[in-house]
mmCIF file of C-alpha atoms in Angstrom:
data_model
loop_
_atom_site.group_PDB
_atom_site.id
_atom_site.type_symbol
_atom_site.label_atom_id
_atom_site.label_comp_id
_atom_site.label_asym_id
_atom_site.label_seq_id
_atom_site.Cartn_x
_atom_site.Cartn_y
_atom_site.Cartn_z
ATOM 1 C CA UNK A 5 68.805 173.635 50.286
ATOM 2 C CA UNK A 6 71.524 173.311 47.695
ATOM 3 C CA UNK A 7 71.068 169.886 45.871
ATOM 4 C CA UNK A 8 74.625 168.756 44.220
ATOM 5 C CA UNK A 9 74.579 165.713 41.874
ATOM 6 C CA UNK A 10 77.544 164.258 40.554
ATOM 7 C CA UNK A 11 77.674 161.203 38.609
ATOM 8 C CA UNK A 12 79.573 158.480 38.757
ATOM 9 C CA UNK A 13 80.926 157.724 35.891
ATOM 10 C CA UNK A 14 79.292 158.796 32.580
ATOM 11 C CA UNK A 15 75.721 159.979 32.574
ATOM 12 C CA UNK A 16 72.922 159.961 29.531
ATOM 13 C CA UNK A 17 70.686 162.474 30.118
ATOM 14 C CA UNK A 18 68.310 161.716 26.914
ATOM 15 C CA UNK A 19 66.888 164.110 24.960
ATOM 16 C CA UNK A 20 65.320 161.628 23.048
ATOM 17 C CA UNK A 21 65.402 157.369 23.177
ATOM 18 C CA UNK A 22 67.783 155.720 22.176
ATOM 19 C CA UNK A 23 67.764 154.106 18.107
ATOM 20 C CA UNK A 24 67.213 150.811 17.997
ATOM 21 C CA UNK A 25 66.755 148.465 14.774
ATOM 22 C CA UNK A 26 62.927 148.837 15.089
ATOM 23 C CA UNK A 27 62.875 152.377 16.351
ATOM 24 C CA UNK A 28 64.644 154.849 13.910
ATOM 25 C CA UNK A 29 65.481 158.233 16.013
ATOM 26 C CA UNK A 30 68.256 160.720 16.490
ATOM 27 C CA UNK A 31 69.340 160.123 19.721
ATOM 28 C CA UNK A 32 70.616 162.820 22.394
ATOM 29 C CA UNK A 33 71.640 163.463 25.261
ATOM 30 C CA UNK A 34 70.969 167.176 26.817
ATOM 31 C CA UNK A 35 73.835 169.365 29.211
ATOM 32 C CA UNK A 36 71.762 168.690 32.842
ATOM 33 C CA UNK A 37 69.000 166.540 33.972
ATOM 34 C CA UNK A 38 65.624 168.243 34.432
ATOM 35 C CA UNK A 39 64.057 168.763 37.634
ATOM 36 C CA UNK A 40 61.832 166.116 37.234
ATOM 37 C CA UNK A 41 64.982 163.385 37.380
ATOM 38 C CA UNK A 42 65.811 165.248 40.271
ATOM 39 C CA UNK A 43 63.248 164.645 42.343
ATOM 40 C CA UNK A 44 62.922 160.933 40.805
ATOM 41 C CA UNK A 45 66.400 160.355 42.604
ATOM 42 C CA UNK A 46 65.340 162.409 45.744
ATOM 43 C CA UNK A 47 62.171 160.242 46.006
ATOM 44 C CA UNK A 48 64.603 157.295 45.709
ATOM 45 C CA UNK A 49 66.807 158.294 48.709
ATOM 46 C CA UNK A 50 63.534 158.766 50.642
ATOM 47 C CA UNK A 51 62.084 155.072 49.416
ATOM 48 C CA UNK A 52 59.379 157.077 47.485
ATOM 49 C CA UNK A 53 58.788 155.313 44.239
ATOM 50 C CA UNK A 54 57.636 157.198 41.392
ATOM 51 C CA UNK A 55 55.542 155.268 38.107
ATOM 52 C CA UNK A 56 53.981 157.349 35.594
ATOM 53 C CA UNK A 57 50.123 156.250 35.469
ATOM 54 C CA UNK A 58 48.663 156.560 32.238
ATOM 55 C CA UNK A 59 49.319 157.607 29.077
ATOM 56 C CA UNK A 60 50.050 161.600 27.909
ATOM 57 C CA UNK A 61 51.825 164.292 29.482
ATOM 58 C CA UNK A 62 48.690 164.727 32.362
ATOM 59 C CA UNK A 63 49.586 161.582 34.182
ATOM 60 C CA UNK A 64 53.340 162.694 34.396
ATOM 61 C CA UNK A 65 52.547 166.143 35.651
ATOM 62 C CA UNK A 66 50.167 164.776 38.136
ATOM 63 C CA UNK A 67 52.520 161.791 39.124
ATOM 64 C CA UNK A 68 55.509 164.981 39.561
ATOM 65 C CA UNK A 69 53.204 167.196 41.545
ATOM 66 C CA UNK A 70 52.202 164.076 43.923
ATOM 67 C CA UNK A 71 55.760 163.810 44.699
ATOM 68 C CA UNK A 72 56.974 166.791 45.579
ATOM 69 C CA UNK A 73 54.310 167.018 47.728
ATOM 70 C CA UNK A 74 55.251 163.586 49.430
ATOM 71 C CA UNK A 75 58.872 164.862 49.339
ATOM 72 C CA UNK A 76 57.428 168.533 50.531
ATOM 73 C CA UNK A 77 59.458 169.987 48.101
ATOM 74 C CA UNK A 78 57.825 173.883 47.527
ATOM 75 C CA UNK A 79 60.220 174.837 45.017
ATOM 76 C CA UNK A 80 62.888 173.963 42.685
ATOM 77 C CA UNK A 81 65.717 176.314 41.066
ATOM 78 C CA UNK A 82 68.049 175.330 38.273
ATOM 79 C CA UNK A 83 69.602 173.792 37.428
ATOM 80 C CA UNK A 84 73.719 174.968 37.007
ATOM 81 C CA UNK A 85 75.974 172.891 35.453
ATOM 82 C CA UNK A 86 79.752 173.002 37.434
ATOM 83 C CA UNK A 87 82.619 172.398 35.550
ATOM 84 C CA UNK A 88 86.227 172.777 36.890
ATOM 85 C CA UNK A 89 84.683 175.622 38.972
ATOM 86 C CA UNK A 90 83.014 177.127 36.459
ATOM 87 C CA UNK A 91 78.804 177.927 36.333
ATOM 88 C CA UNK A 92 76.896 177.396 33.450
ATOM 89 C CA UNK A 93 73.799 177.794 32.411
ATOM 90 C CA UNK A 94 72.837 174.615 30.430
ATOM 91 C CA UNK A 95 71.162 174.732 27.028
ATOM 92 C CA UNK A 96 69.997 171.338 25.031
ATOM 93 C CA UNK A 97 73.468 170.614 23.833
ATOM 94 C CA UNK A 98 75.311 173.762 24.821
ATOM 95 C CA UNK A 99 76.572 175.358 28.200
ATOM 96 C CA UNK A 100 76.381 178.881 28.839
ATOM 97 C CA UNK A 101 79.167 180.694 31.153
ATOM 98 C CA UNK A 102 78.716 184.557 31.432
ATOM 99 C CA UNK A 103 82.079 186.138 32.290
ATOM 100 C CA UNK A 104 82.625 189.798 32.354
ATOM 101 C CA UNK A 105 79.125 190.474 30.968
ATOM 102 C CA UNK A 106 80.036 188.328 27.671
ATOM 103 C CA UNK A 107 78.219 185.052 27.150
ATOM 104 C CA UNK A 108 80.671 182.063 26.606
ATOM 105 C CA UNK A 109 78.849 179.212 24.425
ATOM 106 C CA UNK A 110 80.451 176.088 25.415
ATOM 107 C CA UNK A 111 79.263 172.424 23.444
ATOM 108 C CA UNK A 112 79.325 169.925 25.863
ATOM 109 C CA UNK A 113 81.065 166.591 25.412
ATOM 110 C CA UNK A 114 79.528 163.598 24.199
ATOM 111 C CA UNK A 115 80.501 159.914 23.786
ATOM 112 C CA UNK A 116 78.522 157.689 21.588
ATOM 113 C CA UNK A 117 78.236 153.821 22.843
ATOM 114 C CA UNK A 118 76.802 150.726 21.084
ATOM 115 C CA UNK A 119 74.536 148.461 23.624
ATOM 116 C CA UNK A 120 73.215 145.115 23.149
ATOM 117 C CA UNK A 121 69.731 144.278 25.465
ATOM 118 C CA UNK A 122 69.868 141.064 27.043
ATOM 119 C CA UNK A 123 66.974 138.582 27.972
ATOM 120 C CA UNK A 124 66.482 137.058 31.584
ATOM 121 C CA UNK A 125 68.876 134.349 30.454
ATOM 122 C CA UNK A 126 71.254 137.119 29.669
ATOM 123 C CA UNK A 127 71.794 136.466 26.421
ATOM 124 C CA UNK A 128 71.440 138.627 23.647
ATOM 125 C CA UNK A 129 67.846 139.800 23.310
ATOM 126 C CA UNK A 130 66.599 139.497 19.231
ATOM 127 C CA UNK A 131 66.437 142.948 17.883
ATOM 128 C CA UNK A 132 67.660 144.893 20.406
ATOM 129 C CA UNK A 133 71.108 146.496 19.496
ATOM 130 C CA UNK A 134 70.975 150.451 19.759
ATOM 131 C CA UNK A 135 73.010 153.353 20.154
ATOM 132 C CA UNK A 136 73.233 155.777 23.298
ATOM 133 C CA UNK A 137 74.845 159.004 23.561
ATOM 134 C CA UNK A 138 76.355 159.678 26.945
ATOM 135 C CA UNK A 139 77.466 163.204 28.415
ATOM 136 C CA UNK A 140 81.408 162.810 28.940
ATOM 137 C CA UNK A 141 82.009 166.263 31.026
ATOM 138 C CA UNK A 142 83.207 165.346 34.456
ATOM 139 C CA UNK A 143 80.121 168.083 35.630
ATOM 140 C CA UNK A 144 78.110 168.517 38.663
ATOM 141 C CA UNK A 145 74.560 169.549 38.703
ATOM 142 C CA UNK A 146 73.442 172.257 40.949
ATOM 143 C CA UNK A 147 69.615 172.894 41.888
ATOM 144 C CA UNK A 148 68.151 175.082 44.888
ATOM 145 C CA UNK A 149 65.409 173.111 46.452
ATOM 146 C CA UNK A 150 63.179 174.509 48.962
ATOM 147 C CA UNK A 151 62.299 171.456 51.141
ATOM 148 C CA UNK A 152 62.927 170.013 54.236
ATOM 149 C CA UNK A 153 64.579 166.462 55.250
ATOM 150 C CA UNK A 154 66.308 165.735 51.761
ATOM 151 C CA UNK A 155 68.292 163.127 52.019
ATOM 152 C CA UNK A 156 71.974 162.815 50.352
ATOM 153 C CA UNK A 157 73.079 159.169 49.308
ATOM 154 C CA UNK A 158 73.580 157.491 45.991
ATOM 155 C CA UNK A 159 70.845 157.136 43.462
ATOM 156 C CA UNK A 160 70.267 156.341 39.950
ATOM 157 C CA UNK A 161 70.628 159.101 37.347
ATOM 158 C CA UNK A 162 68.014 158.465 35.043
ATOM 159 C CA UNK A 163 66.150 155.373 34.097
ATOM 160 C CA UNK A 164 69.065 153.781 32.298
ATOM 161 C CA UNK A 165 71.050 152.564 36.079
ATOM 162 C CA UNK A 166 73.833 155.304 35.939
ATOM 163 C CA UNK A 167 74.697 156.390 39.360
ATOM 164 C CA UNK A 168 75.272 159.795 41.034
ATOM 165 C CA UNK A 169 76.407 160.876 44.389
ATOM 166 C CA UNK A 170 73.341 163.355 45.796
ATOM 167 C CA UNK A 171 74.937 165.940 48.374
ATOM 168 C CA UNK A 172 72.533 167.941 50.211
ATOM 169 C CA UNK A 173 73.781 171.350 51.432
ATOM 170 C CA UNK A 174 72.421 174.715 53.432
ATOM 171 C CA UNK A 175 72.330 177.409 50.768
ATOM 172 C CA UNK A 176 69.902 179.361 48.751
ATOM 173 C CA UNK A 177 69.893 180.660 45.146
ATOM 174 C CA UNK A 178 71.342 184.198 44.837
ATOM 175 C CA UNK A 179 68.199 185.324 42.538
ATOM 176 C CA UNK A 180 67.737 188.803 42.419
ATOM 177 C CA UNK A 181 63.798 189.745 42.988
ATOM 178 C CA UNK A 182 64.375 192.545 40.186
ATOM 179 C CA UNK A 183 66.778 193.220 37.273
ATOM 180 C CA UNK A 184 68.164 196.449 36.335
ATOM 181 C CA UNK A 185 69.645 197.242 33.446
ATOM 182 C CA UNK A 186 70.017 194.654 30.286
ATOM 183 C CA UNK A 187 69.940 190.624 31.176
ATOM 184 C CA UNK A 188 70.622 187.459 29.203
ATOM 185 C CA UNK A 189 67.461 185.189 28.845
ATOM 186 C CA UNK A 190 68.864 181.860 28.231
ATOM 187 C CA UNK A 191 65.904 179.451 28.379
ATOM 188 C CA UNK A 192 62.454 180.260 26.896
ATOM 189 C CA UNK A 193 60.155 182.879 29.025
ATOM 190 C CA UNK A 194 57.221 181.255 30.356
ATOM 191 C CA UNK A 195 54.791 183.296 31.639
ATOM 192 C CA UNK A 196 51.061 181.584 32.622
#
């Protein structure tokens, strides 16, 4: 299935939290959400909550694995990053567009917004003014997910509320099983 997310409005896809005035950090926001925000919203759609038990990267993994199973999702592919027709490959703060065998580096467009937390009486919480960055490409967000029964709808982008229209689609990833010649390796090689 071809999984197309676009968001409604502007998204933050953090790289790292926000700064606040106790939490000093450099805060970013990366080109595409990773597949694990993917199948956060796609659990949504389904009424599949996912929480993160315990502490450390283990109870994450495990959490992720436990719901693509309940989502019987086998695989995920991408993801692509669409922009006024245009693929790219996303980096952390770059996109990637090969044209004509030539790699086009492409930073993506940011907007950097002041927030203010507020407390159940919805005033202003003490302490809590920060900084977010936000991605301000008008992009869509293209995975290949090999599942059954996905579900298209609206969901939240993220954990910070931003919505995105999910379209679900018939289509597979045109991956070639072998590569002749010379290739472009634009993420890191993992190889177990």
């Amino acid at each position: 299935m071809k999984v197309v997310i676009k968001p409604l409005g502007y998204a933050r896809i953090a790289a790292r939290p926000p700064s606040t005035p106790s939490i000093a950090a450099r805060d970013e926001a990366t080109a595409a959400p990773p597949p694990s925000t993917v199948l956060g919203m796609l659990g949504a759609l389904k009424g599949i909550v996912a929480q993160c038990p315990g502490p450390g990267p283990q109870g994450a993994e495990r959490q992720l694995v436990e719901l693509a199973q309940a989502l019987g999702v086998r695989s995920v592919w991408g993801p692509l990053v669409e922009i006024d027709g245009v693929l790219h490959a996303p980096g952390l703060d770059s996109l990637y567009a090969v044209k004509g065998g030539r790699v086009e580096r492409r930073a993506i467009s940011t907007i950097r917004r002041v927030g203010l937390a507020l407390s159940a009486f919805k005033t202003a919480a003490p302490g809590f003014l920060y900084t977010a960055t936000y991605v301000a490409e008008k992009a869509k967000y293209i995975y290949y997910i090999d599942a059954d029964g996905l579900r298209r709808g609206v969901a939240r982008l993220g954990g910070e509320g931003r919505l995105a229209l999910v379209e679900v689609e018939e289509g597979e990833a045109d991956i070639p099983e072998e590569i002749t010649g010379r290739a472009i390796l634009l993420t890191p090689l993992l190889i177990p």
